[in-house]
Short mmCIF file of C-alpha atoms in Angstrom, two decimals:
data_model
loop_
_atom_site.label_atom_id
_atom_site.label_comp_id
_atom_site.label_asym_id
_atom_site.label_seq_id
_atom_site.Cartn_x
_atom_site.Cartn_y
_atom_site.Cartn_z
CA UNK A 1 24.30 -12.91 32.98
CA UNK A 2 25.92 -10.04 31.08
CA UNK A 3 24.03 -9.08 27.93
CA UNK A 4 25.84 -9.03 24.61
CA UNK A 5 24.71 -7.24 21.46
CA UNK A 6 25.83 -8.11 17.95
CA UNK A 7 26.39 -5.21 15.56
CA UNK A 8 27.47 -5.30 11.90
CA UNK A 9 30.98 -4.15 11.05
CA UNK A 10 30.66 -3.81 7.28
CA UNK A 11 33.57 -4.71 5.05
CA UNK A 12 33.48 -7.05 2.04
CA UNK A 13 34.06 -10.78 1.57
CA UNK A 14 36.99 -11.87 -0.55
CA UNK A 15 36.75 -12.73 -4.22
CA UNK A 16 37.36 -16.38 -3.29
CA UNK A 17 34.13 -16.69 -1.28
CA UNK A 18 31.06 -18.62 -2.48
CA UNK A 19 27.91 -16.65 -3.29
CA UNK A 20 25.68 -19.11 -1.43
CA UNK A 21 24.07 -17.58 1.68
CA UNK A 22 20.88 -17.75 3.72
CA UNK A 23 19.26 -14.55 2.42
CA UNK A 24 15.66 -15.06 1.31
CA UNK A 25 12.65 -12.86 0.51
CA UNK A 26 9.23 -14.50 0.20
CA UNK A 27 5.63 -13.33 0.16
CA UNK A 28 5.39 -14.04 3.89
CA UNK A 29 8.82 -13.29 5.35
CA UNK A 30 12.36 -12.16 4.65
CA UNK A 31 15.67 -13.14 6.23
CA UNK A 32 18.65 -10.79 5.97
CA UNK A 33 21.69 -12.71 7.29
CA UNK A 34 24.48 -10.76 8.94
CA UNK A 35 26.66 -11.40 5.88
CA UNK A 36 24.43 -9.17 3.75
CA UNK A 37 25.30 -6.06 5.79
CA UNK A 38 28.37 -4.95 3.86
CA UNK A 39 29.82 -1.58 2.95
CA UNK A 40 28.25 -1.62 -0.51
CA UNK A 41 24.67 -1.65 0.85
CA UNK A 42 24.97 1.18 3.36
CA UNK A 43 22.86 4.34 3.08
CA UNK A 44 23.21 7.96 4.18
CA UNK A 45 20.69 10.45 5.58
CA UNK A 46 20.30 14.22 5.31
CA UNK A 47 21.53 16.20 8.33
CA UNK A 48 23.55 13.27 9.78
CA UNK A 49 27.33 13.84 9.98
CA UNK A 50 29.93 11.03 9.86
CA UNK A 51 27.12 8.50 9.80
CA UNK A 52 26.10 5.57 7.64
CA UNK A 53 23.35 3.03 8.12
CA UNK A 54 21.88 -0.24 7.00
CA UNK A 55 18.17 -0.04 6.16
CA UNK A 56 16.85 -3.46 7.17
CA UNK A 57 13.11 -2.74 6.93
CA UNK A 58 10.93 -0.17 5.16
CA UNK A 59 7.19 -0.10 4.42
CA UNK A 60 6.42 -2.15 1.31
CA UNK A 61 2.94 -2.30 -0.18
CA UNK A 62 1.55 -5.81 0.15
CA UNK A 63 4.19 -6.87 2.69
CA UNK A 64 5.02 -5.33 6.08
CA UNK A 65 3.70 -1.78 5.94
CA UNK A 66 3.90 -0.16 9.37
CA UNK A 67 7.57 0.49 10.16
CA UNK A 68 11.14 1.09 9.10
CA UNK A 69 14.25 -0.08 10.93
CA UNK A 70 17.83 1.13 10.56
CA UNK A 71 21.13 0.01 12.04
CA UNK A 72 22.96 3.31 12.51
CA UNK A 73 26.76 3.63 12.63
CA UNK A 74 28.08 6.97 13.89
CA UNK A 75 31.78 7.82 14.02
CA UNK A 76 33.23 9.70 17.00
CA UNK A 77 32.04 13.30 16.83
CA UNK A 78 29.27 12.44 14.40
CA UNK A 79 25.53 12.60 14.78
CA UNK A 80 22.70 14.98 13.99
CA UNK A 81 21.09 18.15 15.25
CA UNK A 82 18.09 17.48 12.98
CA UNK A 83 17.72 13.70 13.06
CA UNK A 84 14.01 13.24 12.26
CA UNK A 85 12.50 15.11 9.31
CA UNK A 86 8.96 13.67 9.64
CA UNK A 87 6.93 15.39 12.37
CA UNK A 88 4.43 12.50 12.49
CA UNK A 89 7.09 9.86 13.12
CA UNK A 90 7.69 8.27 16.49
CA UNK A 91 10.90 6.39 17.15
CA UNK A 92 12.74 3.92 19.32
CA UNK A 93 16.51 3.89 19.73
CA UNK A 94 18.35 0.82 21.06
CA UNK A 95 22.10 1.03 21.63
CA UNK A 96 24.28 -1.98 20.80
CA UNK A 97 27.83 -0.50 20.74
CA UNK A 98 29.43 2.69 21.99
CA UNK A 99 27.81 5.59 23.80
CA UNK A 100 25.35 8.24 22.65
CA UNK A 101 24.48 11.66 23.96
CA UNK A 102 20.77 12.16 23.37
CA UNK A 103 19.40 15.64 24.04
CA UNK A 104 15.63 15.68 24.38
CA UNK A 105 13.85 19.00 24.96
CA UNK A 106 17.12 20.52 26.14
CA UNK A 107 18.09 17.79 28.63
CA UNK A 108 21.11 15.58 27.90
CA UNK A 109 20.99 11.81 28.47
CA UNK A 110 23.95 9.44 28.13
CA UNK A 111 23.08 6.10 26.57
CA UNK A 112 25.21 2.94 26.64
CA UNK A 113 24.67 -0.61 25.28
CA UNK A 114 21.22 -1.88 26.27
CA UNK A 115 19.95 1.70 26.32
CA UNK A 116 16.43 2.32 25.03
CA UNK A 117 14.73 5.62 24.20
CA UNK A 118 11.15 6.19 23.07
CA UNK A 119 10.75 9.41 21.06
CA UNK A 120 7.16 10.67 20.64
CA UNK A 121 6.05 12.32 17.41
CA UNK A 122 6.88 16.02 17.01
CA UNK A 123 9.77 15.67 19.46
CA UNK A 124 12.76 17.97 19.63
CA UNK A 125 15.88 15.87 19.97
CA UNK A 126 19.48 15.54 18.84
CA UNK A 127 22.00 12.73 19.03
CA UNK A 128 25.81 12.81 19.05
CA UNK A 129 28.62 10.34 19.53
CA UNK A 130 30.79 12.08 22.09
CA UNK A 131 32.84 8.97 22.84
CA UNK A 132 36.07 7.62 21.35
CA UNK A 133 34.50 4.49 19.83
CA UNK A 134 32.06 3.98 16.94
CA UNK A 135 28.42 4.18 18.03
CA UNK A 136 25.97 1.61 16.63
CA UNK A 137 22.26 1.53 17.40
CA UNK A 138 18.90 0.46 16.04
CA UNK A 139 16.41 3.13 15.06
CA UNK A 140 12.83 1.93 14.61
CA UNK A 141 10.42 4.48 13.10
CA UNK A 142 6.66 4.42 12.68
CA UNK A 143 4.02 6.94 11.61
CA UNK A 144 2.15 7.44 14.87
CA UNK A 145 -1.56 6.62 14.73
CA UNK A 146 -3.28 9.24 16.88
CA UNK A 147 -6.58 8.40 18.56
CA UNK A 148 -9.02 11.05 19.73
CA UNK A 149 -9.05 11.08 23.53
CA UNK A 150 -5.56 9.56 23.91
CA UNK A 151 -2.49 11.73 24.49
CA UNK A 152 0.80 11.00 22.78
CA UNK A 153 3.06 8.69 24.81
CA UNK A 154 5.69 10.23 27.06
CA UNK A 155 9.41 10.31 26.30
CA UNK A 156 11.19 7.33 27.86
CA UNK A 157 14.85 6.58 28.44
CA UNK A 158 15.72 3.23 30.03
CA UNK A 159 18.25 0.39 29.91
CA UNK A 160 17.31 -3.24 29.55
CA UNK A 161 19.89 -4.20 32.18
CA UNK A 162 17.78 -2.36 34.79
CA UNK A 163 14.52 -4.15 33.91
CA UNK A 164 13.47 -7.58 35.16
CA UNK A 165 12.27 -9.73 32.23
CA UNK A 166 8.65 -10.92 32.26
CA UNK A 167 8.50 -14.73 32.17
CA UNK A 168 6.06 -16.32 29.74
CA UNK A 169 3.51 -18.41 31.68
CA UNK A 170 4.40 -22.06 32.13
CA UNK A 171 7.99 -21.73 30.90
CA UNK A 172 9.87 -21.55 34.25
CA UNK A 173 11.68 -18.49 32.94
CA UNK A 174 13.08 -20.25 29.87
CA UNK A 175 11.19 -17.81 27.60
CA UNK A 176 11.00 -14.19 28.80
CA UNK A 177 10.43 -10.69 27.44
CA UNK A 178 12.04 -7.46 28.59
CA UNK A 179 9.35 -4.81 28.22
CA UNK A 180 10.15 -1.11 28.11
CA UNK A 181 6.50 -0.02 27.89
CA UNK A 182 3.48 -1.08 29.93
CA UNK A 183 1.37 -3.30 27.60
CA UNK A 184 -1.77 -1.76 29.14
CA UNK A 185 -0.75 1.75 28.02
CA UNK A 186 -2.91 2.12 24.90
CA UNK A 187 -1.26 5.39 23.94
CA UNK A 188 1.47 3.25 22.38
CA UNK A 189 0.83 1.84 18.92
CA UNK A 190 4.07 -0.13 18.75
CA UNK A 191 6.20 -2.15 21.13
CA UNK A 192 9.94 -2.78 20.88
CA UNK A 193 11.10 -5.44 23.34
CA UNK A 194 13.97 -7.87 23.94
CA UNK A 195 12.98 -11.54 23.85
CA UNK A 196 15.21 -14.15 25.53
CA UNK A 197 15.17 -17.94 25.17
CA UNK A 198 17.33 -20.21 27.28
CA UNK A 199 18.93 -23.18 25.47
CA UNK A 200 16.26 -25.73 24.55
CA UNK A 201 13.34 -23.32 25.02
CA UNK A 202 10.67 -23.14 22.34
CA UNK A 203 7.69 -21.20 21.09
CA UNK A 204 5.47 -24.27 21.37
CA UNK A 205 2.92 -23.45 18.66
CA UNK A 206 2.79 -21.66 15.32
CA UNK A 207 1.93 -18.07 16.23
CA UNK A 208 -0.33 -16.58 13.56
CA UNK A 209 -1.40 -13.02 14.28
CA UNK A 210 -2.10 -9.58 12.87
CA UNK A 211 1.06 -7.92 14.21
CA UNK A 212 3.94 -7.34 11.81
CA UNK A 213 7.38 -8.20 13.16
CA UNK A 214 10.98 -7.20 12.85
CA UNK A 215 13.35 -9.53 14.73
CA UNK A 216 17.06 -8.68 14.96
CA UNK A 217 19.13 -11.40 16.60
CA UNK A 218 21.29 -9.84 19.32
CA UNK A 219 22.86 -13.01 20.70
CA UNK A 220 23.04 -16.76 20.07
CA UNK A 221 21.45 -18.97 17.44
CA UNK A 222 18.21 -20.86 16.86
CA UNK A 223 16.00 -22.51 14.30
CA UNK A 224 12.96 -20.38 13.40
CA UNK A 225 9.81 -21.67 11.71
CA UNK A 226 8.66 -19.08 9.17
CA UNK A 227 5.54 -19.99 7.21
CA UNK A 228 6.40 -23.45 5.79
CA UNK A 229 10.16 -23.31 6.37
CA UNK A 230 12.61 -23.99 9.18
CA UNK A 231 15.39 -21.36 8.95
CA UNK A 232 18.64 -21.29 10.93
CA UNK A 233 19.43 -17.85 12.32
CA UNK A 234 22.26 -16.43 14.41
CA UNK A 235 23.45 -13.19 15.99
CA UNK A 236 23.39 -10.40 13.43
CA UNK A 237 20.54 -11.83 11.32
CA UNK A 238 17.28 -9.95 10.77
CA UNK A 239 13.85 -11.51 10.18
CA UNK A 240 11.02 -9.48 8.71
CA UNK A 241 7.50 -10.95 8.98
CA UNK A 242 4.29 -9.70 7.45
CA UNK A 243 0.97 -10.02 9.29
CA UNK A 244 -0.29 -13.59 9.84
CA UNK A 245 2.98 -15.28 8.86
CA UNK A 246 3.07 -18.50 10.95
CA UNK A 247 6.08 -18.48 13.26
CA UNK A 248 7.70 -20.57 15.99
CA UNK A 249 11.18 -21.03 17.44
CA UNK A 250 13.54 -23.63 18.89
CA UNK A 251 16.62 -22.31 20.73
CA UNK A 252 19.25 -24.98 20.33
CA UNK A 253 22.02 -23.47 22.45
CA UNK A 254 24.71 -23.68 23.63
CA UNK A 255 23.99 -20.18 24.96
CA UNK A 256 20.98 -17.89 25.15
CA UNK A 257 19.08 -16.82 22.04
CA UNK A 258 17.97 -13.17 22.18
CA UNK A 259 16.43 -10.75 19.72
CA UNK A 260 15.11 -7.20 19.47
CA UNK A 261 11.44 -7.43 18.50
CA UNK A 262 9.15 -4.86 16.85
CA UNK A 263 5.39 -5.25 16.59
CA UNK A 264 2.46 -2.91 15.91
CA UNK A 265 -0.29 -2.95 18.56
CA UNK A 266 -3.37 -1.31 20.08
CA UNK A 267 -5.13 0.17 17.07
CA UNK A 268 -8.31 -0.47 15.06
CA UNK A 269 -7.74 -2.07 11.68
CA UNK A 270 -8.09 0.50 8.85
CA UNK A 271 -11.05 -0.32 6.62
CA UNK A 272 -10.17 2.13 3.85
CA UNK A 273 -6.97 2.90 1.94
CA UNK A 274 -4.70 5.16 3.96
CA UNK A 275 -4.07 8.61 2.50
#
């Protein structure tokens, strides 16, 4: 089945529209519906040309603290020759519309929808939209947690359409995860994956765990259990979960329900305030 990827288009609702929406921010989770991603809430970054972005997650003390996530929108000819200004930051790019030319350590790579790149800390890279259409992609950033005796992870460039999803045990393929990184590779301190539910599939228990989550709905709709609430979500919505927020899911159909998932992994828990 051909993958589809929702991306925000911006714009503004008319003056005749109701204010009521599904946006919510609680102590345990936040939901940013697709209707919140309008022109008025876009941001801009230094050293990025003809580019705007929606910041959908950033570290917040007392909430989710490990990552930021942007939806980048780059006009034809736009991009950056100095995209990352933090030498300790690692990143993941995931393309949802258009094509990107990513140059990493002098080698050019063309990326199309479904394209994934892992960018280690202290990398030398640039990104340009050399195509005729607007480029839209997710950029997930995290301060890499180095561990003595472990090297930094390697640069990766892949496409989800070339990777067989891993079926969750006992689900007959109704719940599966497309993994870009080997879970046994402890050099990685974050995973960004694509999770797919077939219509009627469920997460059959309330997951409650230490990993923080960002979940951007790429396709379909579902009902998600977040803490004490059942929340309807659809393509273009973003869910932001702090550690230990109870969570489950029911994919009601009629088509697949798919999301881009971030989680932090593979590191000791800090016992002192981070400096």
